[in-house]
Amino acid sequence: MSVTEEERLARAALSRLAEPGDPRLTGLVSEIGAVTVRDHLQAERDLHGLRTDVAARLEALDPAADLEHADRLGVRFVVPGDPEWPAGLDELAHAGAVANRGGVPVGLWLRGHARLDTVASGVAVVGCRSSTTYGDSTAGEIAAMAARAGLSVVSGAAFGIDQAAHRGALAIQGSTVAVLACGVDRHYPAAHRRLIDHIADVGLVVSEAALGCAPLRVRFLARNRLVAALARGTVVVEAAVRSGALSTAAWTTRLNRPLMGVPGPVTSAQSQGVHEKLRSGEATLVTGGEDVLEILGRPGDHLREEPRGPVRVRDGLGLRAQQVLDAVPVTRGAAVDSIARSAGIGLREVHSTLVTLASQGLVVHDSRGWRLGDTAR
């Protein structure tokens, strides 16, 4: 379905409203169209015949000028119906209705050359801002392995885990997407100016807020649903009990997409929120990129072998042979009858077993008797 110019202008105007992701707004836009919603809001009056604040603000906007300014900055405004609009974002309609907030954004402002539909099926890696060295290294490893496998890494460009995730993907020249809570022409946090600009050069910077919009608290909460919706699954590396990353986790669950959590030390406050998700069964425990790829990959892809210790020669011995071997001294030789008494097995069976073990290098016989061989130590 192609998008009319008037519809695009209406959506651009509505994207400047103070509360992005308002379910009343996004729901109406999806149901009756942005043009109708804009026209009704502009005509709105209170009981005294005065224009409402929203109507007055919409009247003063010039969405055509906004789009022209965006074009000069290399920013494009993508709305539902555009070729690069990802189908996964439309699932926010149902998820937003369940949560009674959020919903499908009226449009997204994009800065970067990557197409949104090609980078919107990766993995979101999120966590707390006050991350630990352990959390940063784990997030970076997961992001790098995911990017190496061809997945885009989605995060929020914040301090801590977000930054580590972006850098992990960039370190191997992988694809990464930064979802901001302000206009894509701004840098928040300011200290990440170079990081955000670099992501715009090689990946994509995304925001629901129009150009110039400030990073308000309500925009951070709305941003979290976009992070979840732009990925096929979410990994929470470190998150305290009131971490904003848990908001992204909740949206992932509402979207019926895999939620994964990296465990931390039981004494770590930064991991308490993750541990609660794991304890309740809402999240699947992952310890690295291989686990994440196994969960997000197609059936049969990226299957991970169970970790095992080194294989030893004695692992393949039967119960009787192990009993005899356990009774053999380590350094000082012993007679067969002494070994038989220690093992609790008959003399003849012990002797034949020792001969077999000697052929495998597990025991040796010298002038003092039988003792363990180098292979069994």
mmCIF file of C-alpha atoms in Angstrom:
data_model
loop_
_atom_site.group_PDB
_atom_site.id
_atom_site.type_symbol
_atom_site.label_atom_id
_atom_site.label_comp_id
_atom_site.label_asym_id
_atom_site.label_seq_id
_atom_site.Cartn_x
_atom_site.Cartn_y
_atom_site.Cartn_z
ATOM 1 C CA MET A 1 0.000 0.000 0.000
ATOM 2 C CA SER A 2 1.552 3.293 -1.073
ATOM 3 C CA VAL A 3 1.553 6.264 1.262
ATOM 4 C CA THR A 4 0.075 9.576 0.104
ATOM 5 C CA GLU A 5 2.018 12.771 0.621
ATOM 6 C CA GLU A 6 -0.729 14.154 2.855
ATOM 7 C CA GLU A 7 -0.607 11.035 5.033
ATOM 8 C CA ARG A 8 3.156 11.365 5.369
ATOM 9 C CA LEU A 9 2.866 15.050 6.320
ATOM 10 C CA ALA A 10 0.176 14.254 8.884
ATOM 11 C CA ARG A 11 2.323 11.551 10.453
ATOM 12 C CA ALA A 12 5.335 13.876 10.526
ATOM 13 C CA ALA A 13 3.265 16.458 12.386
ATOM 14 C CA LEU A 14 1.907 13.917 14.871
ATOM 15 C CA SER A 15 5.438 12.678 15.593
ATOM 16 C CA ARG A 16 6.108 16.015 17.303
ATOM 17 C CA LEU A 17 3.519 15.435 20.030
ATOM 18 C CA ALA A 18 4.990 15.331 23.549
ATOM 19 C CA GLU A 19 4.017 11.745 24.372
ATOM 20 C CA PRO A 20 5.230 9.220 21.782
ATOM 21 C CA GLY A 21 3.629 5.817 21.878
ATOM 22 C CA ASP A 22 0.374 7.136 23.375
ATOM 23 C CA PRO A 23 -2.026 4.216 22.693
ATOM 24 C CA ARG A 24 -4.932 6.621 22.156
ATOM 25 C CA LEU A 25 -2.990 8.328 19.383
ATOM 26 C CA THR A 26 -1.302 5.325 17.777
ATOM 27 C CA GLY A 27 -4.500 3.297 17.931
ATOM 28 C CA LEU A 28 -6.554 6.017 16.252
ATOM 29 C CA VAL A 29 -3.912 6.545 13.576
ATOM 30 C CA SER A 30 -3.937 2.845 12.749
ATOM 31 C CA GLU A 31 -7.740 2.754 12.732
ATOM 32 C CA ILE A 32 -8.809 5.916 10.909
ATOM 33 C CA GLY A 33 -5.583 7.300 9.439
ATOM 34 C CA ALA A 34 -3.173 10.060 10.377
ATOM 35 C CA VAL A 35 -4.873 12.729 8.260
ATOM 36 C CA THR A 36 -8.231 12.300 9.999
ATOM 37 C CA VAL A 37 -6.616 12.256 13.449
ATOM 38 C CA ARG A 38 -4.608 15.389 12.683
ATOM 39 C CA ASP A 39 -7.643 17.246 11.344
ATOM 40 C CA HIS A 40 -9.751 16.363 14.387
ATOM 41 C CA LEU A 41 -6.997 17.392 16.794
ATOM 42 C CA GLN A 42 -6.498 20.702 14.986
ATOM 43 C CA ALA A 43 -10.221 21.418 15.195
ATOM 44 C CA GLU A 44 -10.445 20.517 18.882
ATOM 45 C CA ARG A 45 -11.851 23.179 21.232
ATOM 46 C CA ASP A 46 -12.598 23.189 24.924
ATOM 47 C CA LEU A 47 -15.899 24.169 26.552
ATOM 48 C CA HIS A 48 -15.038 27.858 26.355
ATOM 49 C CA GLY A 49 -14.470 27.726 22.614
ATOM 50 C CA LEU A 50 -10.705 28.056 22.862
ATOM 51 C CA ARG A 51 -8.353 25.796 20.962
ATOM 52 C CA THR A 52 -6.768 23.063 23.061
ATOM 53 C CA ASP A 53 -3.014 23.034 23.561
ATOM 54 C CA VAL A 54 -2.565 20.111 21.155
ATOM 55 C CA ALA A 55 -4.649 21.827 18.478
ATOM 56 C CA ALA A 56 -2.690 25.041 18.808
ATOM 57 C CA ARG A 57 0.628 23.240 18.577
ATOM 58 C CA LEU A 58 -0.413 21.235 15.531
ATOM 59 C CA GLU A 59 -1.631 24.400 13.837
ATOM 60 C CA ALA A 60 1.773 25.982 14.306
ATOM 61 C CA LEU A 61 3.717 23.056 12.832
ATOM 62 C CA ASP A 62 5.108 22.927 9.315
ATOM 63 C CA PRO A 63 5.682 19.213 8.576
ATOM 64 C CA ALA A 64 6.683 19.929 4.967
ATOM 65 C CA ALA A 65 9.520 22.124 6.210
ATOM 66 C CA ASP A 66 10.474 19.383 8.701
ATOM 67 C CA LEU A 67 10.760 16.834 5.892
ATOM 68 C CA GLU A 68 12.774 19.217 3.736
ATOM 69 C CA HIS A 69 15.122 19.923 6.641
ATOM 70 C CA ALA A 70 15.466 16.183 7.281
ATOM 71 C CA ASP A 71 16.337 15.562 3.654
ATOM 72 C CA ARG A 72 19.119 18.148 3.826
ATOM 73 C CA LEU A 73 20.530 16.328 6.869
ATOM 74 C CA GLY A 74 20.350 12.932 5.187
ATOM 75 C CA VAL A 75 17.458 11.859 7.420
ATOM 76 C CA ARG A 76 14.375 10.107 6.070
ATOM 77 C CA PHE A 77 10.931 9.646 7.596
ATOM 78 C CA VAL A 78 9.566 6.114 7.155
ATOM 79 C CA VAL A 79 5.929 5.238 7.850
ATOM 80 C CA PRO A 80 3.761 2.097 7.653
ATOM 81 C CA GLY A 81 3.245 1.237 4.005
ATOM 82 C CA ASP A 82 6.737 2.287 2.912
ATOM 83 C CA PRO A 83 8.845 -0.465 1.290
ATOM 84 C CA GLU A 84 11.386 -0.541 4.119
ATOM 85 C CA TRP A 85 8.850 -0.563 6.957
ATOM 86 C CA PRO A 86 9.465 -3.877 8.814
ATOM 87 C CA ALA A 87 6.459 -6.097 9.460
ATOM 88 C CA GLY A 88 7.695 -6.771 12.998
ATOM 89 C CA LEU A 89 6.779 -3.227 14.061
ATOM 90 C CA ASP A 90 3.125 -3.871 13.233
ATOM 91 C CA GLU A 91 3.042 -6.504 15.992
ATOM 92 C CA LEU A 92 3.196 -3.600 18.439
ATOM 93 C CA ALA A 93 -0.501 -3.005 17.771
ATOM 94 C CA HIS A 94 -1.526 -6.123 19.699
ATOM 95 C CA ALA A 95 1.275 -5.828 22.259
ATOM 96 C CA GLY A 96 0.341 -2.199 22.928
ATOM 97 C CA ALA A 97 -3.306 -3.125 23.411
ATOM 98 C CA VAL A 98 -2.310 -5.753 25.977
ATOM 99 C CA ALA A 99 -0.129 -3.257 27.845
ATOM 100 C CA ASN A 100 -2.558 -0.352 27.372
ATOM 101 C CA ARG A 101 0.321 1.773 26.151
ATOM 102 C CA GLY A 102 2.653 1.995 23.189
ATOM 103 C CA GLY A 103 1.492 0.681 19.856
ATOM 104 C CA VAL A 104 2.698 1.059 16.288
ATOM 105 C CA PRO A 105 4.634 4.333 15.896
ATOM 106 C CA VAL A 106 3.171 6.888 13.510
ATOM 107 C CA GLY A 107 6.551 6.903 11.778
ATOM 108 C CA LEU A 108 10.282 6.593 12.361
ATOM 109 C CA TRP A 109 13.055 9.055 11.588
ATOM 110 C CA LEU A 110 16.114 7.273 10.203
ATOM 111 C CA ARG A 111 19.693 8.471 9.882
ATOM 112 C CA GLY A 112 22.028 6.180 7.983
ATOM 113 C CA HIS A 113 22.227 4.289 4.709
ATOM 114 C CA ALA A 114 21.075 0.867 5.934
ATOM 115 C CA ARG A 115 17.493 -0.126 5.144
ATOM 116 C CA LEU A 116 15.308 -0.552 8.191
ATOM 117 C CA ASP A 117 13.732 -3.778 6.935
ATOM 118 C CA THR A 118 17.147 -5.423 6.473
ATOM 119 C CA VAL A 119 18.430 -4.624 9.974
ATOM 120 C CA ALA A 120 15.205 -5.188 11.905
ATOM 121 C CA SER A 121 15.532 -8.932 12.486
ATOM 122 C CA GLY A 122 18.618 -9.111 14.667
ATOM 123 C CA VAL A 123 19.121 -9.300 18.410
ATOM 124 C CA ALA A 124 18.622 -6.599 21.027
ATOM 125 C CA VAL A 125 21.321 -6.444 23.704
ATOM 126 C CA VAL A 126 20.357 -4.235 26.645
ATOM 127 C CA GLY A 127 21.251 -3.683 30.276
ATOM 128 C CA CYS A 128 22.034 -1.155 32.982
ATOM 129 C CA ARG A 129 24.056 2.018 32.583
ATOM 130 C CA SER A 130 26.191 1.327 35.665
ATOM 131 C CA SER A 131 27.530 -1.909 34.221
ATOM 132 C CA THR A 132 30.469 -3.925 35.490
ATOM 133 C CA THR A 133 33.552 -5.046 33.571
ATOM 134 C CA TYR A 134 32.019 -8.521 33.505
ATOM 135 C CA GLY A 135 28.805 -7.184 31.979
ATOM 136 C CA ASP A 136 30.581 -5.062 29.386
ATOM 137 C CA SER A 137 32.809 -7.899 28.207
ATOM 138 C CA THR A 138 29.891 -10.350 28.043
ATOM 139 C CA ALA A 139 27.682 -7.912 26.122
ATOM 140 C CA GLY A 140 30.516 -7.169 23.699
ATOM 141 C CA GLU A 141 31.180 -10.875 23.103
ATOM 142 C CA ILE A 142 27.512 -11.659 22.492
ATOM 143 C CA ALA A 143 27.153 -8.700 20.117
ATOM 144 C CA ALA A 144 30.314 -9.591 18.197
ATOM 145 C CA MET A 145 29.301 -13.233 17.747
ATOM 146 C CA ALA A 146 25.774 -12.258 16.692
ATOM 147 C CA ALA A 147 27.103 -9.694 14.206
ATOM 148 C CA ARG A 148 29.598 -12.223 12.840
ATOM 149 C CA ALA A 149 26.651 -14.566 12.193
ATOM 150 C CA GLY A 150 24.938 -11.829 10.160
ATOM 151 C CA LEU A 151 22.538 -10.480 12.795
ATOM 152 C CA SER A 152 22.122 -6.779 13.471
ATOM 153 C CA VAL A 153 22.677 -5.697 17.069
ATOM 154 C CA VAL A 154 19.987 -3.334 18.363
ATOM 155 C CA SER A 155 20.457 -1.190 21.474
ATOM 156 C CA GLY A 156 19.876 2.298 22.864
ATOM 157 C CA ALA A 157 23.322 3.979 22.644
ATOM 158 C CA ALA A 158 23.297 4.625 26.407
ATOM 159 C CA PHE A 159 26.204 4.211 28.797
ATOM 160 C CA GLY A 160 27.063 0.752 30.054
ATOM 161 C CA ILE A 161 25.721 -2.363 28.354
ATOM 162 C CA ASP A 162 24.242 -0.472 25.366
ATOM 163 C CA GLN A 163 27.605 1.046 24.541
ATOM 164 C CA ALA A 164 29.396 -2.306 24.965
ATOM 165 C CA ALA A 165 26.895 -4.009 22.638
ATOM 166 C CA HIS A 166 27.300 -1.416 19.875
ATOM 167 C CA ARG A 167 31.081 -1.528 20.167
ATOM 168 C CA GLY A 168 31.100 -5.326 20.083
ATOM 169 C CA ALA A 169 29.275 -5.317 16.740
ATOM 170 C CA LEU A 170 31.362 -2.467 15.327
ATOM 171 C CA ALA A 171 34.612 -4.192 16.322
ATOM 172 C CA ILE A 172 34.052 -6.843 13.663
ATOM 173 C CA GLN A 173 32.500 -4.429 11.135
ATOM 174 C CA GLY A 174 29.040 -5.814 11.900
ATOM 175 C CA SER A 175 25.660 -4.149 11.618
ATOM 176 C CA THR A 176 24.225 -2.238 14.577
ATOM 177 C CA VAL A 177 21.145 -0.071 15.176
ATOM 178 C CA ALA A 178 20.918 2.695 17.783
ATOM 179 C CA VAL A 179 17.382 3.617 18.898
ATOM 180 C CA LEU A 180 17.348 7.081 20.475
ATOM 181 C CA ALA A 181 14.901 8.817 22.818
ATOM 182 C CA CYS A 182 15.535 12.149 21.087
ATOM 183 C CA GLY A 183 15.722 13.381 17.512
ATOM 184 C CA VAL A 184 18.268 11.560 15.345
ATOM 185 C CA ASP A 185 19.978 14.910 14.733
ATOM 186 C CA ARG A 186 20.852 15.108 18.429
ATOM 187 C CA HIS A 187 23.329 13.133 20.525
ATOM 188 C CA TYR A 188 22.281 11.649 23.825
ATOM 189 C CA PRO A 189 24.242 11.055 25.873
ATOM 190 C CA ALA A 190 26.448 13.863 24.591
ATOM 191 C CA ALA A 191 29.579 11.860 25.397
ATOM 192 C CA HIS A 192 28.503 9.328 22.749
ATOM 193 C CA ARG A 193 28.504 11.814 19.876
ATOM 194 C CA ARG A 194 31.299 9.997 18.039
ATOM 195 C CA LEU A 195 29.714 6.594 18.638
ATOM 196 C CA ILE A 196 26.296 7.690 17.365
ATOM 197 C CA ASP A 197 27.797 9.428 14.338
ATOM 198 C CA HIS A 198 29.820 6.312 13.512
ATOM 199 C CA ILE A 199 26.717 4.122 13.801
ATOM 200 C CA ALA A 200 24.949 6.485 11.399
ATOM 201 C CA ASP A 201 27.835 6.046 8.947
ATOM 202 C CA VAL A 202 27.924 2.238 8.997
ATOM 203 C CA GLY A 203 24.546 1.227 10.435
ATOM 204 C CA LEU A 204 21.348 3.030 11.364
ATOM 205 C CA VAL A 205 20.173 5.540 13.969
ATOM 206 C CA VAL A 206 16.421 5.409 14.640
ATOM 207 C CA SER A 207 13.962 7.523 16.601
ATOM 208 C CA GLU A 208 10.233 7.945 16.944
ATOM 209 C CA ALA A 209 10.799 11.573 17.973
ATOM 210 C CA ALA A 210 11.005 14.252 15.291
ATOM 211 C CA LEU A 211 14.168 16.221 14.582
ATOM 212 C CA GLY A 212 15.282 18.455 17.433
ATOM 213 C CA CYS A 213 13.153 16.710 20.083
ATOM 214 C CA ALA A 214 14.746 16.495 23.531
ATOM 215 C CA PRO A 215 15.331 13.193 25.401
ATOM 216 C CA LEU A 216 12.337 13.295 27.765
ATOM 217 C CA ARG A 217 11.691 10.465 30.250
ATOM 218 C CA VAL A 218 8.493 9.437 28.479
ATOM 219 C CA ARG A 219 10.461 9.042 25.244
ATOM 220 C CA PHE A 220 12.870 6.613 26.913
ATOM 221 C CA LEU A 221 9.971 4.415 27.994
ATOM 222 C CA ALA A 222 8.492 4.538 24.482
ATOM 223 C CA ARG A 223 11.930 3.875 22.967
ATOM 224 C CA ASN A 224 12.200 0.552 24.813
ATOM 225 C CA ARG A 225 9.308 -0.982 22.885
ATOM 226 C CA LEU A 226 11.004 -0.073 19.589
ATOM 227 C CA VAL A 227 14.243 -1.768 20.673
ATOM 228 C CA ALA A 228 12.268 -4.947 21.387
ATOM 229 C CA ALA A 229 10.214 -4.723 18.185
ATOM 230 C CA LEU A 230 13.237 -4.182 15.930
ATOM 231 C CA ALA A 231 14.820 -7.496 17.004
ATOM 232 C CA ARG A 232 13.791 -11.128 16.875
ATOM 233 C CA GLY A 233 14.862 -11.568 20.501
ATOM 234 C CA THR A 234 16.346 -9.660 23.448
ATOM 235 C CA VAL A 235 19.312 -10.402 25.707
ATOM 236 C CA VAL A 236 19.436 -8.648 29.088
ATOM 237 C CA VAL A 237 23.015 -8.710 30.361
ATOM 238 C CA GLU A 238 22.830 -6.707 33.582
ATOM 239 C CA ALA A 239 19.734 -5.038 35.030
ATOM 240 C CA ALA A 240 18.874 -3.946 38.539
ATOM 241 C CA VAL A 241 15.357 -4.404 39.877
ATOM 242 C CA ARG A 242 14.266 -0.983 38.548
ATOM 243 C CA SER A 243 16.390 -0.922 35.405
ATOM 244 C CA GLY A 244 14.889 0.472 32.211
ATOM 245 C CA ALA A 245 16.210 -2.630 30.455
ATOM 246 C CA LEU A 246 13.443 -4.603 32.171
ATOM 247 C CA SER A 247 10.932 -2.458 30.266
ATOM 248 C CA THR A 248 12.489 -3.705 27.024
ATOM 249 C CA ALA A 249 12.311 -7.238 28.439
ATOM 250 C CA ALA A 250 8.593 -6.816 29.187
ATOM 251 C CA TRP A 251 7.910 -5.637 25.629
ATOM 252 C CA THR A 252 9.834 -8.614 24.271
ATOM 253 C CA THR A 253 7.557 -10.925 26.235
ATOM 254 C CA ARG A 254 4.432 -9.117 25.031
ATOM 255 C CA LEU A 255 5.663 -9.551 21.463
ATOM 256 C CA ASN A 256 6.085 -13.291 22.093
ATOM 257 C CA ARG A 257 9.757 -13.156 21.176
ATOM 258 C CA PRO A 258 12.614 -14.935 22.962
ATOM 259 C CA LEU A 259 13.845 -13.214 26.095
ATOM 260 C CA MET A 260 17.304 -14.224 27.309
ATOM 261 C CA GLY A 261 19.209 -13.301 30.449
ATOM 262 C CA VAL A 262 22.877 -13.497 31.379
ATOM 263 C CA PRO A 263 23.356 -14.517 35.028
ATOM 264 C CA GLY A 264 25.704 -12.530 37.210
ATOM 265 C CA PRO A 265 27.092 -12.990 40.730
ATOM 266 C CA VAL A 266 24.306 -13.572 43.254
ATOM 267 C CA THR A 267 25.687 -10.645 45.274
ATOM 268 C CA SER A 268 25.557 -8.206 42.336
ATOM 269 C CA ALA A 269 22.837 -5.552 42.539
ATOM 270 C CA GLN A 270 23.236 -4.978 38.789
ATOM 271 C CA SER A 271 22.025 -8.529 38.090
ATOM 272 C CA GLN A 272 19.066 -8.770 40.479
ATOM 273 C CA GLY A 273 16.530 -7.883 37.789
ATOM 274 C CA VAL A 274 17.972 -10.457 35.398
ATOM 275 C CA HIS A 275 17.971 -13.131 38.092
ATOM 276 C CA GLU A 276 14.295 -12.488 38.810
ATOM 277 C CA LYS A 277 13.447 -12.970 35.119
ATOM 278 C CA LEU A 278 15.423 -16.220 35.122
ATOM 279 C CA ARG A 279 13.888 -17.431 38.391
ATOM 280 C CA SER A 280 10.349 -16.826 37.162
ATOM 281 C CA GLY A 281 11.015 -18.654 33.900
ATOM 282 C CA GLU A 282 10.283 -15.573 31.805
ATOM 283 C CA ALA A 283 13.842 -15.525 30.421
ATOM 284 C CA THR A 284 16.113 -18.283 29.167
ATOM 285 C CA LEU A 285 19.593 -18.442 30.674
ATOM 286 C CA VAL A 286 22.415 -17.739 28.223
ATOM 287 C CA THR A 287 26.130 -17.489 28.950
ATOM 288 C CA GLY A 288 27.495 -16.329 25.600
ATOM 289 C CA GLY A 289 26.931 -15.716 21.933
ATOM 290 C CA GLU A 290 26.669 -19.415 21.074
ATOM 291 C CA ASP A 291 23.630 -19.791 23.347
ATOM 292 C CA VAL A 292 21.977 -16.751 21.784
ATOM 293 C CA LEU A 293 22.529 -17.975 18.226
ATOM 294 C CA GLU A 294 21.133 -21.400 19.096
ATOM 295 C CA ILE A 295 17.927 -19.824 20.427
ATOM 296 C CA LEU A 296 17.446 -17.313 17.596
ATOM 297 C CA GLY A 297 18.649 -19.496 14.724
ATOM 298 C CA ARG A 298 16.549 -21.754 12.548
ATOM 299 C CA PRO A 299 15.996 -25.314 13.837
ATOM 300 C CA GLY A 300 19.225 -27.221 13.371
ATOM 301 C CA ASP A 301 21.419 -24.119 13.016
ATOM 302 C CA HIS A 302 24.058 -23.055 15.549
ATOM 303 C CA LEU A 303 23.540 -26.155 17.695
ATOM 304 C CA ARG A 304 25.851 -26.003 20.669
ATOM 305 C CA GLU A 305 27.602 -29.055 22.094
ATOM 306 C CA GLU A 306 27.157 -29.605 25.810
ATOM 307 C CA PRO A 307 30.315 -28.611 27.707
ATOM 308 C CA ARG A 308 32.290 -31.610 28.914
ATOM 309 C CA GLY A 309 35.528 -32.142 30.760
ATOM 310 C CA PRO A 310 38.534 -33.797 29.141
ATOM 311 C CA VAL A 311 38.029 -37.464 28.212
ATOM 312 C CA ARG A 312 40.205 -39.832 30.265
ATOM 313 C CA VAL A 313 41.174 -43.416 29.585
ATOM 314 C CA ARG A 314 39.520 -44.616 32.792
ATOM 315 C CA ASP A 315 36.157 -43.091 31.715
ATOM 316 C CA GLY A 316 35.479 -46.142 29.534
ATOM 317 C CA LEU A 317 36.213 -48.754 32.197
ATOM 318 C CA GLY A 318 33.551 -51.007 33.627
ATOM 319 C CA LEU A 319 32.597 -51.017 37.295
ATOM 320 C CA ARG A 320 34.841 -53.995 38.234
ATOM 321 C CA ALA A 321 37.866 -52.531 36.444
ATOM 322 C CA GLN A 322 37.358 -49.186 38.199
ATOM 323 C CA GLN A 323 37.151 -50.944 41.588
ATOM 324 C CA VAL A 324 40.443 -52.684 40.938
ATOM 325 C CA LEU A 325 42.105 -49.525 39.629
ATOM 326 C CA ASP A 326 40.989 -47.553 42.682
ATOM 327 C CA ALA A 327 42.666 -50.147 44.911
ATOM 328 C CA VAL A 328 46.055 -49.917 43.145
ATOM 329 C CA PRO A 329 48.620 -47.725 44.983
ATOM 330 C CA VAL A 330 49.872 -44.585 43.260
ATOM 331 C CA THR A 331 53.652 -44.940 43.670
ATOM 332 C CA ARG A 332 54.577 -47.914 45.861
ATOM 333 C CA GLY A 333 53.785 -51.311 44.376
ATOM 334 C CA ALA A 334 51.438 -53.806 46.066
ATOM 335 C CA ALA A 335 50.846 -57.523 45.734
ATOM 336 C CA VAL A 336 47.778 -58.933 44.028
ATOM 337 C CA ASP A 337 46.302 -60.286 47.264
ATOM 338 C CA SER A 338 46.633 -56.851 48.929
ATOM 339 C CA ILE A 339 44.841 -55.188 45.993
ATOM 340 C CA ALA A 340 42.152 -57.894 46.066
ATOM 341 C CA ARG A 341 41.452 -57.257 49.751
ATOM 342 C CA SER A 342 41.206 -53.477 49.189
ATOM 343 C CA ALA A 343 38.910 -53.886 46.172
ATOM 344 C CA GLY A 344 36.769 -56.618 47.802
ATOM 345 C CA ILE A 345 37.051 -58.803 44.697
ATOM 346 C CA GLY A 346 38.363 -62.316 44.224
ATOM 347 C CA LEU A 347 42.091 -62.879 43.677
ATOM 348 C CA ARG A 348 41.787 -64.525 40.269
ATOM 349 C CA GLU A 349 39.483 -61.793 38.869
ATOM 350 C CA VAL A 350 41.789 -59.066 40.210
ATOM 351 C CA HIS A 351 44.831 -60.632 38.542
ATOM 352 C CA SER A 352 43.156 -60.914 35.137
ATOM 353 C CA THR A 353 41.856 -57.348 35.457
ATOM 354 C CA LEU A 354 45.340 -56.048 36.308
ATOM 355 C CA VAL A 355 46.765 -57.693 33.211
ATOM 356 C CA THR A 356 44.108 -55.997 31.079
ATOM 357 C CA LEU A 357 44.730 -52.621 32.742
ATOM 358 C CA ALA A 358 48.459 -53.008 32.181
ATOM 359 C CA SER A 359 47.869 -53.449 28.434
ATOM 360 C CA GLN A 360 46.180 -50.024 28.471
ATOM 361 C CA GLY A 361 49.026 -48.391 30.393
ATOM 362 C CA LEU A 362 46.841 -47.768 33.445
ATOM 363 C CA VAL A 363 48.957 -49.940 35.772
ATOM 364 C CA VAL A 364 52.547 -51.225 35.713
ATOM 365 C CA HIS A 365 54.241 -54.166 37.461
ATOM 366 C CA ASP A 366 57.718 -54.008 38.943
ATOM 367 C CA SER A 367 59.751 -55.826 41.614
ATOM 368 C CA ARG A 368 57.575 -54.346 44.374
ATOM 369 C CA GLY A 369 54.242 -55.282 42.770
ATOM 370 C CA TRP A 370 51.469 -53.366 41.016
ATOM 371 C CA ARG A 371 51.161 -49.555 40.978
ATOM 372 C CA LEU A 372 49.390 -46.915 38.852
ATOM 373 C CA GLY A 373 50.791 -46.100 35.438
ATOM 374 C CA ASP A 374 51.319 -42.567 34.170
ATOM 375 C CA THR A 375 48.119 -42.755 32.067
ATOM 376 C CA ALA A 376 45.927 -43.299 35.145
ATOM 377 C CA ARG A 377 47.350 -40.503 37.266
#
